[in-house]
mmCIF file of C-alpha atoms in Angstrom:
data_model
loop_
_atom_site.group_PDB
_atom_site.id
_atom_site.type_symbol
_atom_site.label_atom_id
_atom_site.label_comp_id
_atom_site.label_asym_id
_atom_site.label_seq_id
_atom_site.Cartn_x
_atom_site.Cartn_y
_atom_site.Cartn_z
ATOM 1 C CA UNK A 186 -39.018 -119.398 248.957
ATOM 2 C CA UNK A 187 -42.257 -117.310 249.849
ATOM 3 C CA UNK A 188 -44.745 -116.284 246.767
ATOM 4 C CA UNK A 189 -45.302 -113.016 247.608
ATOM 5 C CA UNK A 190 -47.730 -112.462 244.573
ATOM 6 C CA UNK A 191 -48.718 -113.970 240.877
ATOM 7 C CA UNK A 192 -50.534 -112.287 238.373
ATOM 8 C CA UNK A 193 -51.204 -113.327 234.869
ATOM 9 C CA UNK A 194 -49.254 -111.052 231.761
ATOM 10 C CA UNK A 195 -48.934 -111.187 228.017
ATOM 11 C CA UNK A 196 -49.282 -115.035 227.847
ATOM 12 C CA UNK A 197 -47.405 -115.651 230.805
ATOM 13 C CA UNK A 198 -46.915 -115.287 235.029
ATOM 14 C CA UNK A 199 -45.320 -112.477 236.626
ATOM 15 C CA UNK A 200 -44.447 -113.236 240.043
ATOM 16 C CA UNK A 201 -42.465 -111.560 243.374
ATOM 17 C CA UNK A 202 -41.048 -113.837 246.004
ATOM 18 C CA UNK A 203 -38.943 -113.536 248.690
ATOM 19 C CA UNK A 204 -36.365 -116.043 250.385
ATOM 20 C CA UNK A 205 -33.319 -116.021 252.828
ATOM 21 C CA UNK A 206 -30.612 -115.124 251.476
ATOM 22 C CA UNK A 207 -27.503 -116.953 252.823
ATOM 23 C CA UNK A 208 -24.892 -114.497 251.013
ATOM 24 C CA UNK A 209 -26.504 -111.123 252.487
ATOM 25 C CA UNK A 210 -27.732 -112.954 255.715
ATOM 26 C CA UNK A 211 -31.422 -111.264 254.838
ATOM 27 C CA UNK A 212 -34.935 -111.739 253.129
ATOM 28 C CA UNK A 213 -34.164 -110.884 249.624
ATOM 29 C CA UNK A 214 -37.300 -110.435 247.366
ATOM 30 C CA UNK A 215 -37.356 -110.621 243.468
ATOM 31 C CA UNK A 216 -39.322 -110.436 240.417
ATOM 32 C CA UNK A 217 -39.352 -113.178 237.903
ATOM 33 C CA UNK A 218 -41.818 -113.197 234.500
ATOM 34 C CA UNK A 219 -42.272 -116.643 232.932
ATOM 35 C CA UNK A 220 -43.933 -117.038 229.745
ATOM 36 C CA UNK A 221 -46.111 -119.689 228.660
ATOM 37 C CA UNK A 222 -44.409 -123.102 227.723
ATOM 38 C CA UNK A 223 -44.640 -126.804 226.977
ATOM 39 C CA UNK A 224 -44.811 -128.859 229.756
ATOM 40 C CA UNK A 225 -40.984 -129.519 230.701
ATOM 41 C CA UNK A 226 -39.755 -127.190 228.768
ATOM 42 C CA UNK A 227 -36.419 -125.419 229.462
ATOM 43 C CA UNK A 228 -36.637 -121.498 228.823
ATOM 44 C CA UNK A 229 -33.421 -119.458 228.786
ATOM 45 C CA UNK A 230 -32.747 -116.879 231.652
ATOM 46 C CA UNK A 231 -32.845 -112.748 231.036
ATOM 47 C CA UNK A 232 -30.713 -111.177 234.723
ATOM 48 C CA UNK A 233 -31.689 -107.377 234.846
ATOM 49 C CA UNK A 234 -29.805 -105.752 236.688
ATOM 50 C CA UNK A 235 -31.645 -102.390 238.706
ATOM 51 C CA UNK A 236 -30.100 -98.850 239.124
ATOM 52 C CA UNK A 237 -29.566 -96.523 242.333
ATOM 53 C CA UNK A 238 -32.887 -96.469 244.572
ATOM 54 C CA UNK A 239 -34.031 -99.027 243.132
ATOM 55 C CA UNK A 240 -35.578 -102.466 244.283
ATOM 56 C CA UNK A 241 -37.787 -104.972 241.830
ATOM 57 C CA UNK A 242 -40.325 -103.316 241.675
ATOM 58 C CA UNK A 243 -38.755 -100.501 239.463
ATOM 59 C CA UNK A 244 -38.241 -102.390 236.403
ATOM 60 C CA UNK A 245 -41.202 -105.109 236.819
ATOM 61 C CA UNK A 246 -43.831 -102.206 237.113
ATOM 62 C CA UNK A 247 -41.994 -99.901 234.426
ATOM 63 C CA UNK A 248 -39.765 -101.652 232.237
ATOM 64 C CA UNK A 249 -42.394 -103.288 229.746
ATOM 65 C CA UNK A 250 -40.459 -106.481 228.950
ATOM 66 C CA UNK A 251 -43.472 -108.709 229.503
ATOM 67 C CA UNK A 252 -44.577 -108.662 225.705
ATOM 68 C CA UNK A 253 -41.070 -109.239 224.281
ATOM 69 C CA UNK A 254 -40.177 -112.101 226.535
ATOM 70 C CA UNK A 255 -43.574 -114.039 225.904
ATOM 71 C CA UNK A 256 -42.691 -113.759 221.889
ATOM 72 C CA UNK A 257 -39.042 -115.009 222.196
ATOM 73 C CA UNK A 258 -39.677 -117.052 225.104
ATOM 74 C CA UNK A 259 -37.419 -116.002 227.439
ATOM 75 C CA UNK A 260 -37.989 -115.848 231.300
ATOM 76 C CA UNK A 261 -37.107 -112.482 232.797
ATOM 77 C CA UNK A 262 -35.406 -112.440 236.459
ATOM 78 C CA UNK A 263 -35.281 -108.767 238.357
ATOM 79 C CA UNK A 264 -33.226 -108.744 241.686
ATOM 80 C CA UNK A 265 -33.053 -105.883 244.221
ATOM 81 C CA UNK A 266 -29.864 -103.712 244.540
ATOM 82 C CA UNK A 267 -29.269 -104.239 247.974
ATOM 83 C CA UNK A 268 -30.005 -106.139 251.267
ATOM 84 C CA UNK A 269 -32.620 -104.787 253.468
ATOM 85 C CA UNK A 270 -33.953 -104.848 256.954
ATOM 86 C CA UNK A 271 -33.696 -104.611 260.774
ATOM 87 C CA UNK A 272 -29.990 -104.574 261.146
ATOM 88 C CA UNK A 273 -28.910 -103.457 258.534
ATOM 89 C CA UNK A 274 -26.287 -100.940 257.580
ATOM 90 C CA UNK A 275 -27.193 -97.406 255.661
ATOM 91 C CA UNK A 276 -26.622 -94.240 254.756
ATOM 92 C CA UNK A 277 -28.813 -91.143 254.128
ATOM 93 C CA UNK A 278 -27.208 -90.646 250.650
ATOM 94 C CA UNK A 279 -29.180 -91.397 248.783
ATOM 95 C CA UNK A 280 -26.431 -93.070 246.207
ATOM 96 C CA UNK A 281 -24.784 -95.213 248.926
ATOM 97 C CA UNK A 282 -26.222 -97.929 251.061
ATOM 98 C CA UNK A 283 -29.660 -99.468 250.993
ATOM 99 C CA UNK A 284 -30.727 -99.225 247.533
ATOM 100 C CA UNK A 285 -27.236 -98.787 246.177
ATOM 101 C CA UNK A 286 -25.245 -101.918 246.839
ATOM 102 C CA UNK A 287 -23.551 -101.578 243.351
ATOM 103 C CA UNK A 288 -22.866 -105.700 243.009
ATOM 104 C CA UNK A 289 -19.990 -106.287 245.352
ATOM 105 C CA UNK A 290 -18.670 -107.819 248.269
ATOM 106 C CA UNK A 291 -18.185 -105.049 250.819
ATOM 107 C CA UNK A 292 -15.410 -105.816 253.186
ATOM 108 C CA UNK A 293 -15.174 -102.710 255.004
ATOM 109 C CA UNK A 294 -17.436 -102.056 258.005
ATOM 110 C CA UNK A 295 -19.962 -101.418 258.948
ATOM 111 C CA UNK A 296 -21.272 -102.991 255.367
ATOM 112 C CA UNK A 297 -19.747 -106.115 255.182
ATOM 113 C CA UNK A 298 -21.735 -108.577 257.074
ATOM 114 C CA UNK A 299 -24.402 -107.850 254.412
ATOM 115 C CA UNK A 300 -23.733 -105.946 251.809
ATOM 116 C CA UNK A 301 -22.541 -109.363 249.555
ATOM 117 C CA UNK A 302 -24.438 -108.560 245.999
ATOM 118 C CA UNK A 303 -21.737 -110.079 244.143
ATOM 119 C CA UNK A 304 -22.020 -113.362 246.063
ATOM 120 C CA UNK A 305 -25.882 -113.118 245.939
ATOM 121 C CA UNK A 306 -26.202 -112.138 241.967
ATOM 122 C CA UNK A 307 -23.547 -114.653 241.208
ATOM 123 C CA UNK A 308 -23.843 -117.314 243.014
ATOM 124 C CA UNK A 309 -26.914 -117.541 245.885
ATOM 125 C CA UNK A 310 -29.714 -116.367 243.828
ATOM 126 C CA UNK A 311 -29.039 -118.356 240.604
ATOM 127 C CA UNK A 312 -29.056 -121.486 242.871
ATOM 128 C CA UNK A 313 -32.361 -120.723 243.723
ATOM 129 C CA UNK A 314 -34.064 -119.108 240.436
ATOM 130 C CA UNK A 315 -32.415 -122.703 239.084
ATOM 131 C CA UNK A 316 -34.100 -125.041 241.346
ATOM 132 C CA UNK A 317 -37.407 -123.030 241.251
ATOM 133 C CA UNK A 318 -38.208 -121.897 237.914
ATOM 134 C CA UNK A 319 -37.982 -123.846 233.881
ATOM 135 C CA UNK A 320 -34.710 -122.445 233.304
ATOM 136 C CA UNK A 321 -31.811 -123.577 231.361
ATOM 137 C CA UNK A 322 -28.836 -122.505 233.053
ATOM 138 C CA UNK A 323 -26.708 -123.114 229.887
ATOM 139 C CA UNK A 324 -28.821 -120.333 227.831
ATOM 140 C CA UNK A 325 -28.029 -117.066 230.531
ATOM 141 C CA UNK A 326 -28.282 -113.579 229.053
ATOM 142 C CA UNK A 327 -27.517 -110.347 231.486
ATOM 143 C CA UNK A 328 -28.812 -106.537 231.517
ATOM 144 C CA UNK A 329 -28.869 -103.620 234.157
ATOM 145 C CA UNK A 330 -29.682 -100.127 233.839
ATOM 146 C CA UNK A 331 -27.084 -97.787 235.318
ATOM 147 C CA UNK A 332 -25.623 -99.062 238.796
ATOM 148 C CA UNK A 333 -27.072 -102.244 237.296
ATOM 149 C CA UNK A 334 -25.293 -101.615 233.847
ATOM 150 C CA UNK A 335 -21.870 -101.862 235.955
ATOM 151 C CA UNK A 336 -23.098 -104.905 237.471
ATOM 152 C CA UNK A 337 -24.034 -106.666 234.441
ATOM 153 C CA UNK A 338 -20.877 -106.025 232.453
ATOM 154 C CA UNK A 339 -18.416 -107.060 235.383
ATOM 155 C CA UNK A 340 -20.501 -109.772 236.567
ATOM 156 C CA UNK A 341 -20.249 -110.829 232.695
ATOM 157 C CA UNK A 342 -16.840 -110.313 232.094
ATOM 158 C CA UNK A 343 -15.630 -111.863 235.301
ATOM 159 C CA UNK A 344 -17.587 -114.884 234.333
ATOM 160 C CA UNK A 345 -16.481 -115.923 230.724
ATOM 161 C CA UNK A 346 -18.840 -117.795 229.257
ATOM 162 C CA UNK A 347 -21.266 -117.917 231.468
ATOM 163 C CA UNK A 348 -23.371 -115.562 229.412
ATOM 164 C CA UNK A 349 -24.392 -116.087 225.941
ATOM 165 C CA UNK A 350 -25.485 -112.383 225.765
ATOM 166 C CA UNK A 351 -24.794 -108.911 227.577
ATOM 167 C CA UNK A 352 -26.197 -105.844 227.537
ATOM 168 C CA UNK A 353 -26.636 -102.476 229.241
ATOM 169 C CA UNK A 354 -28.641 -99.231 229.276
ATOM 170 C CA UNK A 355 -26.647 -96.391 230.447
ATOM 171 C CA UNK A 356 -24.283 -98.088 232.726
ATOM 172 C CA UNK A 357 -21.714 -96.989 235.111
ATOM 173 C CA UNK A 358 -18.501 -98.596 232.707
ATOM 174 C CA UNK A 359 -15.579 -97.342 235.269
ATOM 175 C CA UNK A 360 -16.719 -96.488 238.075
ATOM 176 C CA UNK A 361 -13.090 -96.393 239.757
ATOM 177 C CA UNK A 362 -12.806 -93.111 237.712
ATOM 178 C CA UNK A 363 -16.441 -91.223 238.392
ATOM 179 C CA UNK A 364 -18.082 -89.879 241.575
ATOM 180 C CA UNK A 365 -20.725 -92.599 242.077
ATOM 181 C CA UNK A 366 -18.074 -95.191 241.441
ATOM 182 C CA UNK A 367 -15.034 -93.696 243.837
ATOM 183 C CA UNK A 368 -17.707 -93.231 246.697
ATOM 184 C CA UNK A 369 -19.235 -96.799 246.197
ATOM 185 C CA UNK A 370 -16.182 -98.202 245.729
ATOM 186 C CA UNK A 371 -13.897 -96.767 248.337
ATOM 187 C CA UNK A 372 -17.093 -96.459 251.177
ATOM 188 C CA UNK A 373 -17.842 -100.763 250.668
ATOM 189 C CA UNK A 374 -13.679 -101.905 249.538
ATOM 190 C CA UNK A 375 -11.603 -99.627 251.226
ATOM 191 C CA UNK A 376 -9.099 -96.920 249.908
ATOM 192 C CA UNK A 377 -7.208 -99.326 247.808
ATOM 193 C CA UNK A 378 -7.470 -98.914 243.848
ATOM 194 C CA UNK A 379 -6.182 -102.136 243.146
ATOM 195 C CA UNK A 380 -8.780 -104.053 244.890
ATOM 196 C CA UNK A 381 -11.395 -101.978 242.747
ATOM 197 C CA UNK A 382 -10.174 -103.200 239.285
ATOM 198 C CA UNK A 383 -12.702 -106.637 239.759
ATOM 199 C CA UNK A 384 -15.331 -104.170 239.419
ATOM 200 C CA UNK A 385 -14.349 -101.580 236.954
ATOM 201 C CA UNK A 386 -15.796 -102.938 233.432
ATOM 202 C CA UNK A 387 -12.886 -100.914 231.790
ATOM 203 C CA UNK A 388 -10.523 -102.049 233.744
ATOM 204 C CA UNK A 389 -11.583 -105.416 233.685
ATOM 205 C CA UNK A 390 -11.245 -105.456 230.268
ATOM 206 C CA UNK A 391 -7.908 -103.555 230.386
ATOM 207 C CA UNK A 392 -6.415 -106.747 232.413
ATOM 208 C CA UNK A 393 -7.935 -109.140 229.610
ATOM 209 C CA UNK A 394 -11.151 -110.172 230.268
ATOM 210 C CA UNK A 395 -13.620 -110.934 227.623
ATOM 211 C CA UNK A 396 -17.103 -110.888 226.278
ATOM 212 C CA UNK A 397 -18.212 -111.758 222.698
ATOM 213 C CA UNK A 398 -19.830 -108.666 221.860
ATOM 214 C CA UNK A 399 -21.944 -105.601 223.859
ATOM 215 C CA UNK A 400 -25.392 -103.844 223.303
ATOM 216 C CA UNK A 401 -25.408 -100.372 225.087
ATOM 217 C CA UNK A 402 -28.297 -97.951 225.216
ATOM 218 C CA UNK A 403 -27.179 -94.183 226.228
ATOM 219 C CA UNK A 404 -29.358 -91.592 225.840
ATOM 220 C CA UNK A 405 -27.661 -88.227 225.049
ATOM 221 C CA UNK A 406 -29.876 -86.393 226.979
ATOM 222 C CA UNK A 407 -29.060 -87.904 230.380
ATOM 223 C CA UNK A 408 -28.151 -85.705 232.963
ATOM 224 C CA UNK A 409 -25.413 -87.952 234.002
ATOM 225 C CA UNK A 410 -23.677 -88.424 230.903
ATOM 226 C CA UNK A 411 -20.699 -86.953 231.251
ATOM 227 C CA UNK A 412 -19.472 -86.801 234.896
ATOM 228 C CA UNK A 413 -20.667 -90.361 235.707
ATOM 229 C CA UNK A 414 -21.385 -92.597 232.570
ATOM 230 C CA UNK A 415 -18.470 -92.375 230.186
ATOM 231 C CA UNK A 416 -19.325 -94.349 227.570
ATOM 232 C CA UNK A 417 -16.435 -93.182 225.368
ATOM 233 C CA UNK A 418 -13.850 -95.039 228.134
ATOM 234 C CA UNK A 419 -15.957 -98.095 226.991
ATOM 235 C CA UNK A 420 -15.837 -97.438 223.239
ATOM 236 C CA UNK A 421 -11.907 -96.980 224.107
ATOM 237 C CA UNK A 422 -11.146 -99.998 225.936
ATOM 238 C CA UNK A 423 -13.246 -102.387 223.664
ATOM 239 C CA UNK A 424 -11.786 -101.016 220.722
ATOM 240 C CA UNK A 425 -8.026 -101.594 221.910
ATOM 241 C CA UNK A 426 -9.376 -104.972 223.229
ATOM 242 C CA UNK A 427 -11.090 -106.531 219.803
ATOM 243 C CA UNK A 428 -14.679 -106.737 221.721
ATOM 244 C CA UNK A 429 -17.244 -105.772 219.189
ATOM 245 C CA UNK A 430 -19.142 -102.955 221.058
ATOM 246 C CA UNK A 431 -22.612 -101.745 219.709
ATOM 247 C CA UNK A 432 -22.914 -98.542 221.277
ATOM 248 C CA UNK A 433 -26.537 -96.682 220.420
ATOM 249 C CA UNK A 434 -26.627 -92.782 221.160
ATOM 250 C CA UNK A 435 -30.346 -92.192 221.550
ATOM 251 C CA UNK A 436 -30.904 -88.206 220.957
ATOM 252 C CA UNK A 437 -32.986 -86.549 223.265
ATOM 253 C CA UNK A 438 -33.833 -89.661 225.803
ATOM 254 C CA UNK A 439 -32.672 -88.944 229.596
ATOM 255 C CA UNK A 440 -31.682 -91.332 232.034
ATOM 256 C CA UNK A 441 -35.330 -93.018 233.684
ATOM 257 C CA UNK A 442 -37.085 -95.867 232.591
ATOM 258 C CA UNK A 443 -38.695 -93.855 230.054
ATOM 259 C CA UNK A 444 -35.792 -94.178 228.361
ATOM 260 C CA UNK A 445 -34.636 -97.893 229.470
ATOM 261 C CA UNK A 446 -38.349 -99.005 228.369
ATOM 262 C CA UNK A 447 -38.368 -97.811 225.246
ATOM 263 C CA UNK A 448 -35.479 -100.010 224.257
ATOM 264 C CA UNK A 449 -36.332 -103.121 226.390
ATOM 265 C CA UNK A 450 -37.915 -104.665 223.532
ATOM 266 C CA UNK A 451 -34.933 -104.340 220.932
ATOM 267 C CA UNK A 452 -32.492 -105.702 223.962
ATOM 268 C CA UNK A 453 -34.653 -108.548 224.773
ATOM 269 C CA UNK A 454 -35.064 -109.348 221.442
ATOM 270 C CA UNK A 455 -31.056 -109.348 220.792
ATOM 271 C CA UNK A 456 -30.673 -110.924 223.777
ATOM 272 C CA UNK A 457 -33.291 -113.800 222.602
ATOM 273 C CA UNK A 458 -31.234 -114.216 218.860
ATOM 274 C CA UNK A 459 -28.058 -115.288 220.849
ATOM 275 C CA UNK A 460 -30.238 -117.504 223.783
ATOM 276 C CA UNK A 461 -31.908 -119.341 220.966
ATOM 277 C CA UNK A 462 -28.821 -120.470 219.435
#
């Protein structure tokens, strides 16, 4: 693992490294905050997940979570949304490809030598942030904004118990049933529904898998609202399902990180209640 930079932040170390990544078969760089601690201390882990076009950067220069995770003591981990570099496949959408690798294992060509962001969020990079950083592994909480809100409710419900907490602002809940989804979906798995169901939160919890509860952010001013997000198919399914759903409606907030920052604080914080435990 390569430091890429350090800098000091709200009573703690924000830092951006970079390794190789043996799941995308690239240099992956990430962002990970660590707060102030006692020597050999253990701090429970915050994933945040990042939308379309994004990398690390996004939420570590925007998302203001610094403060909140230094008072709960928490230690915040931002990945990128795709794999990058000489070699690699993409597309000039804009909403496919590079920057949009929407947290699965592509097995259609010419994306799936690299594009493996399930393997990497699930698996590689967790290996790594739990080798490298004061983490406890047993205290894991998970977040994304949009593309990243898909990611963190499938990766979450197709790992029971692995997280103690979930959350999401504006996220993509079935994306086998919206544009950015069905493109995504069919351009990285193929033209086969079925095989799309692993990575469709509704659906996932359709076929019976489980979280304790939700936190979801939407704001109802977000351009994307009603063609892509669907948050009502959420409400639906976790209502027939029994999973206690706390859905916020935030009136007149769009869909940037003006909006996702303005909550970060009350996530983190609910996030830190069930970490703490």
């Amino acid at each position: 693992m390569e430091t890429v930079s350090t800098t000091r932040a709200h009573g703690g170390t924000q830092g951006v490294y970079r390794h190789a990544s043996a799941a995308t078969g690239t240099d992956m760089t990430f962002s990970v905050f660590v707060p102030d601690h006692a020597p050999g201390a253990r701090l429970p882990v915050l994933w945040f997940l990042s939308g379309l076009t994004c990398t690390h950067a996004n939420v570590t220069d925007k998302g203001e979570y610094r403060r909140a995770c230094a008072e709960v003591g928490i230690v915040f981990v931002a990945p990128d949304t795709s794999p990058r570099g000489e070699g690699v496949a993409d597309d000039p959408a804009w909403d496919f490809g590079q920057g949009a690798g929407f947290y699965v294992d592509a097995t259609e060509a010419p994306w799936a030598p690299h594009f493996r962001m399930r393997t990497y969020i699930e698996d590689d990079l967790p290996a790594l942030v739990a080798e490298a950083f004061p983490v406890d592994m047993a205290r894991q909480g998970i977040t994304g904004h949009s593309m990243g809100g898909h990611g963190a409710l499938t990766i979450a419900l197709r790992n029971p118990g692995r997280f103690r907490s979930v959350s999401a602002f504006a996220p993509i809940v079935a994306p086998a049933h919206v544009p950015w989804g069905e493109k995504a979906l069919g351009g990285y798995l193929g033209q086969d529904r079925a095989a799309w169901r692993r990575h469709d939160a509704c659906a996932l919890i359709e076929d019976g898998a489980r979280v304790d509860e939700l936190l979801v952010d939407q704001g109802e001013a977000d351009a994307f609202l009603a063609e892509q997000l669907r948050p009502e198919l959420l409400r639906a399914a976790c209502e027939a399902a029994g999973i206690p759903l706390t859905l916020r409606m935030q009136p007149g907030y769009d869909h940037g990180y003006s909006f996702a920052s303005t909550f970060m604080a009350d996530h983190v914080a609910w996030h830190g209640a069930r970490l703490g435990r």
